[in-house]
Coordinates of C-alpha atoms in Angstrom, one line a residue:
X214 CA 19.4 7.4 28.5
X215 CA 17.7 6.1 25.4
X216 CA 16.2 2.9 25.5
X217 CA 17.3 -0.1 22.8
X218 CA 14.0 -0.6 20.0
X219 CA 13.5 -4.3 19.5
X220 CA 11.6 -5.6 16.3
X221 CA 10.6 -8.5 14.5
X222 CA 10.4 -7.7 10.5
X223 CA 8.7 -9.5 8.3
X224 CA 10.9 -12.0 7.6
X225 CA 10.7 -13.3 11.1
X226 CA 14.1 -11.9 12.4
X227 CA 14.5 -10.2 15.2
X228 CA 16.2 -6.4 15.4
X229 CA 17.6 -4.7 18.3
X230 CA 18.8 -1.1 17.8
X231 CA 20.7 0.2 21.1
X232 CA 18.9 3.7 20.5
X233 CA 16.2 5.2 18.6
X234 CA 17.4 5.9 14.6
X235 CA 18.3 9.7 14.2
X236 CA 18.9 8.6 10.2
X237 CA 17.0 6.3 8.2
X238 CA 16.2 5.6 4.9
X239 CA 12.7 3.7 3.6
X240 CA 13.0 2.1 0.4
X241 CA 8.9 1.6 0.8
X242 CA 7.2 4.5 -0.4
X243 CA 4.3 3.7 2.1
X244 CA 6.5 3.8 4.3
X245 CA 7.5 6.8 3.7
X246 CA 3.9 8.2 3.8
X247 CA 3.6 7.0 7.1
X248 CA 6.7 8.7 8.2
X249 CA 5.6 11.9 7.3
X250 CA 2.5 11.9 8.4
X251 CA 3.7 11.0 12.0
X252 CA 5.7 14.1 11.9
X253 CA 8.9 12.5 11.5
X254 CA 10.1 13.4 8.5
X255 CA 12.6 14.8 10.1
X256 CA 14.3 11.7 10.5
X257 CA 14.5 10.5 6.8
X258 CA 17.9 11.1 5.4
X259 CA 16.8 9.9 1.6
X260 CA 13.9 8.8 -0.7
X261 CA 13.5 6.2 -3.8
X262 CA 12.9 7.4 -7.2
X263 CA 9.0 6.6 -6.5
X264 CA 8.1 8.7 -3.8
X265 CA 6.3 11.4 -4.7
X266 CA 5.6 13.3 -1.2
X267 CA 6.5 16.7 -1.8
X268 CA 8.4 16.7 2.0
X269 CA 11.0 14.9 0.6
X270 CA 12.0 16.0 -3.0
X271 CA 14.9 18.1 -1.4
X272 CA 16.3 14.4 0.1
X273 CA 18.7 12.1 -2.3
X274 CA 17.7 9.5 -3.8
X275 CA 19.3 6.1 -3.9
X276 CA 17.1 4.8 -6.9
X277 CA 14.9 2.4 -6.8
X278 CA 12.6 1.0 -3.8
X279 CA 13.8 -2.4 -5.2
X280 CA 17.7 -2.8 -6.0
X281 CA 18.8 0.4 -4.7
X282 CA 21.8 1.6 -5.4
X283 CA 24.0 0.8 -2.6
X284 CA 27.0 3.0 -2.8
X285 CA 24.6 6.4 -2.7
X286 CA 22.8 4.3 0.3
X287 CA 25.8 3.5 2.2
X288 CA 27.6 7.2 1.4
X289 CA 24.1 8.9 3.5
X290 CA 25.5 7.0 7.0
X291 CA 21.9 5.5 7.5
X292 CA 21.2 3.8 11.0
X293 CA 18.6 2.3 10.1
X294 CA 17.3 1.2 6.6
X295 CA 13.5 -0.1 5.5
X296 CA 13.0 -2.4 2.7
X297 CA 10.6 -4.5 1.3
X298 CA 10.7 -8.2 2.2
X299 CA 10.5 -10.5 -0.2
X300 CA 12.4 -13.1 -3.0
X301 CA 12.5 -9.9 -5.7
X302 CA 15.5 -8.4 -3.6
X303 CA 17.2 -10.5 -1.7
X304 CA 20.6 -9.2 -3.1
X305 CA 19.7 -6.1 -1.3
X306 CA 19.4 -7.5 2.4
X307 CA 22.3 -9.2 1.8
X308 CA 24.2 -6.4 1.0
X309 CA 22.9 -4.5 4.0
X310 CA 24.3 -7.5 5.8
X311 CA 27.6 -7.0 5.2
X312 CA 28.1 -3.1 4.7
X313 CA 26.7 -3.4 8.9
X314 CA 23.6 -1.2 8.3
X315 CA 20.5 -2.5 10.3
X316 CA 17.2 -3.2 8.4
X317 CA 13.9 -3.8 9.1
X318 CA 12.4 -5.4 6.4
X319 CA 8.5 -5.3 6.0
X320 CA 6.0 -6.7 3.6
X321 CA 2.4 -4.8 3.8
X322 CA 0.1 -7.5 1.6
X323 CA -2.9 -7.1 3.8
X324 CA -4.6 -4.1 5.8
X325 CA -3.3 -6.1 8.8
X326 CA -0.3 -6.2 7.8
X327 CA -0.3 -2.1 7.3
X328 CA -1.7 -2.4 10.9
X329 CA 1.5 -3.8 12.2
X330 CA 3.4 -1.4 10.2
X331 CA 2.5 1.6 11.6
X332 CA 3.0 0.2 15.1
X333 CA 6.7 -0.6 14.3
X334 CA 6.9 2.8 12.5
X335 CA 5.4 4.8 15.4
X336 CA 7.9 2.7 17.7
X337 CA 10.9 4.0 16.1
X338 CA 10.3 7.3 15.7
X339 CA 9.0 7.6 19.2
X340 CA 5.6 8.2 18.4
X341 CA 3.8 5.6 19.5
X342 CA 0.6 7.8 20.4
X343 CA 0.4 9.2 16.9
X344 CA 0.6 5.8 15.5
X345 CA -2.0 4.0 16.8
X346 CA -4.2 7.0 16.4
X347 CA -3.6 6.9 13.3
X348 CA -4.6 2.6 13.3
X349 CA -7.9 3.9 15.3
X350 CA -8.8 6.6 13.0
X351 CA -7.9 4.4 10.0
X352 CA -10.2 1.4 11.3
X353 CA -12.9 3.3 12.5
X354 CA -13.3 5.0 8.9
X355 CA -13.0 1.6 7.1
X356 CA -16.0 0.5 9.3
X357 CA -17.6 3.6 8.3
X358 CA -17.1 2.5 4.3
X359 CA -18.6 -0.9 5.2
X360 CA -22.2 0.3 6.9
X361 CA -22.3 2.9 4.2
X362 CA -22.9 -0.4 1.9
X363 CA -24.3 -2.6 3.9
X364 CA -27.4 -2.3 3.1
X365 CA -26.6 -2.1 -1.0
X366 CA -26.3 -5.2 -3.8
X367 CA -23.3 -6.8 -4.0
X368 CA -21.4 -6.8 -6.9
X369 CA -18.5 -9.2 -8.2
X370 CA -15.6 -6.9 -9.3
X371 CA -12.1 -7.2 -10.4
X372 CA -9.1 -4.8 -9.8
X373 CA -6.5 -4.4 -12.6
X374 CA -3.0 -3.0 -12.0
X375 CA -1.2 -2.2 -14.5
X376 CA 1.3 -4.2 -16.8
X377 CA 1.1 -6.3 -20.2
X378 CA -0.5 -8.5 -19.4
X379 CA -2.2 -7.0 -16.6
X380 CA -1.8 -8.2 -13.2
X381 CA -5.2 -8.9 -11.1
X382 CA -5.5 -7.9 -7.4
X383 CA -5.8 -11.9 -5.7
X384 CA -6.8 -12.8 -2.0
X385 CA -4.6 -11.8 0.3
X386 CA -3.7 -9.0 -1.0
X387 CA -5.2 -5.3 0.9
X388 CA -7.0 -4.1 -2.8
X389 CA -8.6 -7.3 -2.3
X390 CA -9.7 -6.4 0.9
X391 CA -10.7 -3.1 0.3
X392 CA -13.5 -4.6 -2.4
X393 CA -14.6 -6.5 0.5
X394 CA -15.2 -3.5 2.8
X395 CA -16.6 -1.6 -0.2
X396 CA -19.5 -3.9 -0.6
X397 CA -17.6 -6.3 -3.6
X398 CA -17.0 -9.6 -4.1
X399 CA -13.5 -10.4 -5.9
X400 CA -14.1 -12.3 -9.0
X401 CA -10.7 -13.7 -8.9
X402 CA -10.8 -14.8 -5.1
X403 CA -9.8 -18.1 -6.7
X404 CA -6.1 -17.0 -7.7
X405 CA -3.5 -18.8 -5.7
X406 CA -0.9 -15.7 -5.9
X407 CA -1.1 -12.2 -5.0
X408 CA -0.6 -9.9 -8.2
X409 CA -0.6 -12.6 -10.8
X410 CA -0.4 -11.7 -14.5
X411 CA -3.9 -12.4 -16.2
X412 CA -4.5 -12.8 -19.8
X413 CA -7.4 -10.6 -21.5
X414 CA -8.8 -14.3 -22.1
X415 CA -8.8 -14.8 -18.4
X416 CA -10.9 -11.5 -17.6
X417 CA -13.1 -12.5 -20.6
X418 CA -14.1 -15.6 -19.1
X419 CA -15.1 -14.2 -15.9
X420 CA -18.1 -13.0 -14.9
X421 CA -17.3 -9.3 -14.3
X422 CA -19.7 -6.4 -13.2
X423 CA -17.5 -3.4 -12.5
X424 CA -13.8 -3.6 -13.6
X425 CA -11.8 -1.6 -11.5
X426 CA -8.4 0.0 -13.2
X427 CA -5.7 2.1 -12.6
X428 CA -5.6 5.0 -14.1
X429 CA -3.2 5.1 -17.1
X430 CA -3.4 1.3 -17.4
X431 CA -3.6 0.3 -21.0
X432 CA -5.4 -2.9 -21.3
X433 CA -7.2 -4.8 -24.4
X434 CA -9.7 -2.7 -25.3
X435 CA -11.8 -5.8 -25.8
X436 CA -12.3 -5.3 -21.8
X437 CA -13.6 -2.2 -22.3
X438 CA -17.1 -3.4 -23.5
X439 CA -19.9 -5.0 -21.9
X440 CA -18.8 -4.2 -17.8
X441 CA -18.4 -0.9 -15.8
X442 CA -15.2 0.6 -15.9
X443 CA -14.2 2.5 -12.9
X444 CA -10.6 4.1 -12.9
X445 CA -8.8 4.2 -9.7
X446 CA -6.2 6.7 -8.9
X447 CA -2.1 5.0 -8.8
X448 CA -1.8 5.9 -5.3
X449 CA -4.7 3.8 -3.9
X450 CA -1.8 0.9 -4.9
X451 CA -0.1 2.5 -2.0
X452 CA -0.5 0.4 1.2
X453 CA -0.2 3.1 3.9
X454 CA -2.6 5.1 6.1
X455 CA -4.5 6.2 3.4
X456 CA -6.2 2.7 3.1
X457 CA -9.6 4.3 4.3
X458 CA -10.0 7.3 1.5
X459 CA -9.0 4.6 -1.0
X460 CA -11.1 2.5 0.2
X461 CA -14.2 5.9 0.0
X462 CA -12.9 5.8 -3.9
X463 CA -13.4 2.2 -4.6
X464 CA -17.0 2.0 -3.2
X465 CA -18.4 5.1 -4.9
X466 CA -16.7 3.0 -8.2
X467 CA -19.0 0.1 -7.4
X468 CA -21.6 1.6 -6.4
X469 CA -22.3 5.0 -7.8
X470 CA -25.9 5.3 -6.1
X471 CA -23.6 5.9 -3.0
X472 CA -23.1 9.3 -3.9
X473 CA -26.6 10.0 -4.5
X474 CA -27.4 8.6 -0.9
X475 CA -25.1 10.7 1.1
X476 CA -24.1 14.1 1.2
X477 CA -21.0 15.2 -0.6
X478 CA -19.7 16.5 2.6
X479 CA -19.1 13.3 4.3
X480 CA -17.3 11.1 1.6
X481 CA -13.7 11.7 2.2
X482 CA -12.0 12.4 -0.8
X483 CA -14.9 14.5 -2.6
X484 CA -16.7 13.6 -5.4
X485 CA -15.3 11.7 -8.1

């Protein structure tokens, strides 16, 4: 006889399924990465417009990761349902509420956080082995990214999302932590929120060596002179269990001598 799965989501609230989901929908696309690279893919019964996983193109979508459409939601019988925690969709938590569908809500700011996530993920698809391999091997090569600059300068950097105005990666937040473990000190530590819009003033005003940016981000070009630019691939703004190879990619854009001192081979993710 199956066992119940008890949770806490981020919100604080406690879940109790009876049995392990056989259907469930993630409206997190990290999530979903996390899913499939358990195995369990399987288990997913629907995708958001954003995920990009070629595993799951052949599933529905219900829309968006953030006010999903409901009806299409509630028509694929989920047992279970994954959203993202926070004030910018209540209405959807709410509507789980009533239409009786559990959900687990998360919220993955921070690598810890991502930590925890795994863990719940691994716990409900029964894979509780795979998952905190996956937290080992994940910590052991963000440790590896952190001696492999140890020994180098470091720099102060900022990390630009996109947006107009842009928003800037704050403390708190797991971009912020990966400049930390790639030898970088964030030169907007001082924000008080996580992914605050920031004037081209702002970044002007700061004192800036390497300006990180996501690729296809269009920011003032007045940015663009007098500090590194490094672009960043959009899916290192995923916070899943690729943390580590995002994290290889943002200290070879820091410090480019890091390619020079080790061998091609052993930087995950190639060359840039």
């Amino acid at each position: 006889m199956s066992q119940p799965v008890r949770l806490v989501d981020a919100s604080g609230d406690s879940l109790i399924l009876p049995a392990p989901p056989a259907r469930i929908i993630a409206l997190v696309p990290s999530v979903n990465q996390i899913i499939v690279d358990l195995g369990a893919e399987s288990l997913l019964v629907g995708r958001t417009d954003y995920d990009s996983i070629s595993a799951l193109a052949h599933l529905p979508s219900v829309g968006g990761g953030i006010g999903a459409n409901l009806e299409t939601l509630a028509a694929l019988s989920p047992d279970l349902v994954i959203g993202f925690h926070g004030a910018s969709d209540a209405r959807t938590r709410d509507r789980l509420e009533a239409l009786g569908i559990p959900h687990l809500g998360v919220r993955p700011d921070g690598i810890a956080d991502v930590r925890q996530i795994i863990g719940q993920i691994g716990l409900i698809t029964g894979r509780t082995a795979e998952a905190a391999e996956m937290v080992a091997t994940m910590d052991a090569e963000l440790d590896r990214v952190r001696r492999a600059v140890s020994s180098m300068p470091q720099v102060r950097a900022a990390y630009l999302l996109g947006g107009s105005p842009p928003l800037a990666a704050g403390p708190g937040t797991f971009l912020d932590e990966l400049l930390q473990i790639a030898g970088a000190s964030n030169a907007f530590a001082d924000l008080t929120e996580l992914y605050p819009p920031v004037s081209p003033e702002t970044v002007l005003a700061r004192s800036i060596d390497v300006l990180l940016l996501t690729e296809g981000a269009e920011v003032d070009s007045r940015l663009m002179q007098e500090r590194r630019i490094v672009r960043i691939p959009s899916w290192v703004q995923v916070p899943g269990p690729r943390l580590a190879e995002a994290a290889w990619l943002v200290a070879r854009g820091i410090h480019p001598e890091l390619n020079a001192s080790t061998s091609g081979d052993s930087l995950p993710g190639g060359n840039p």
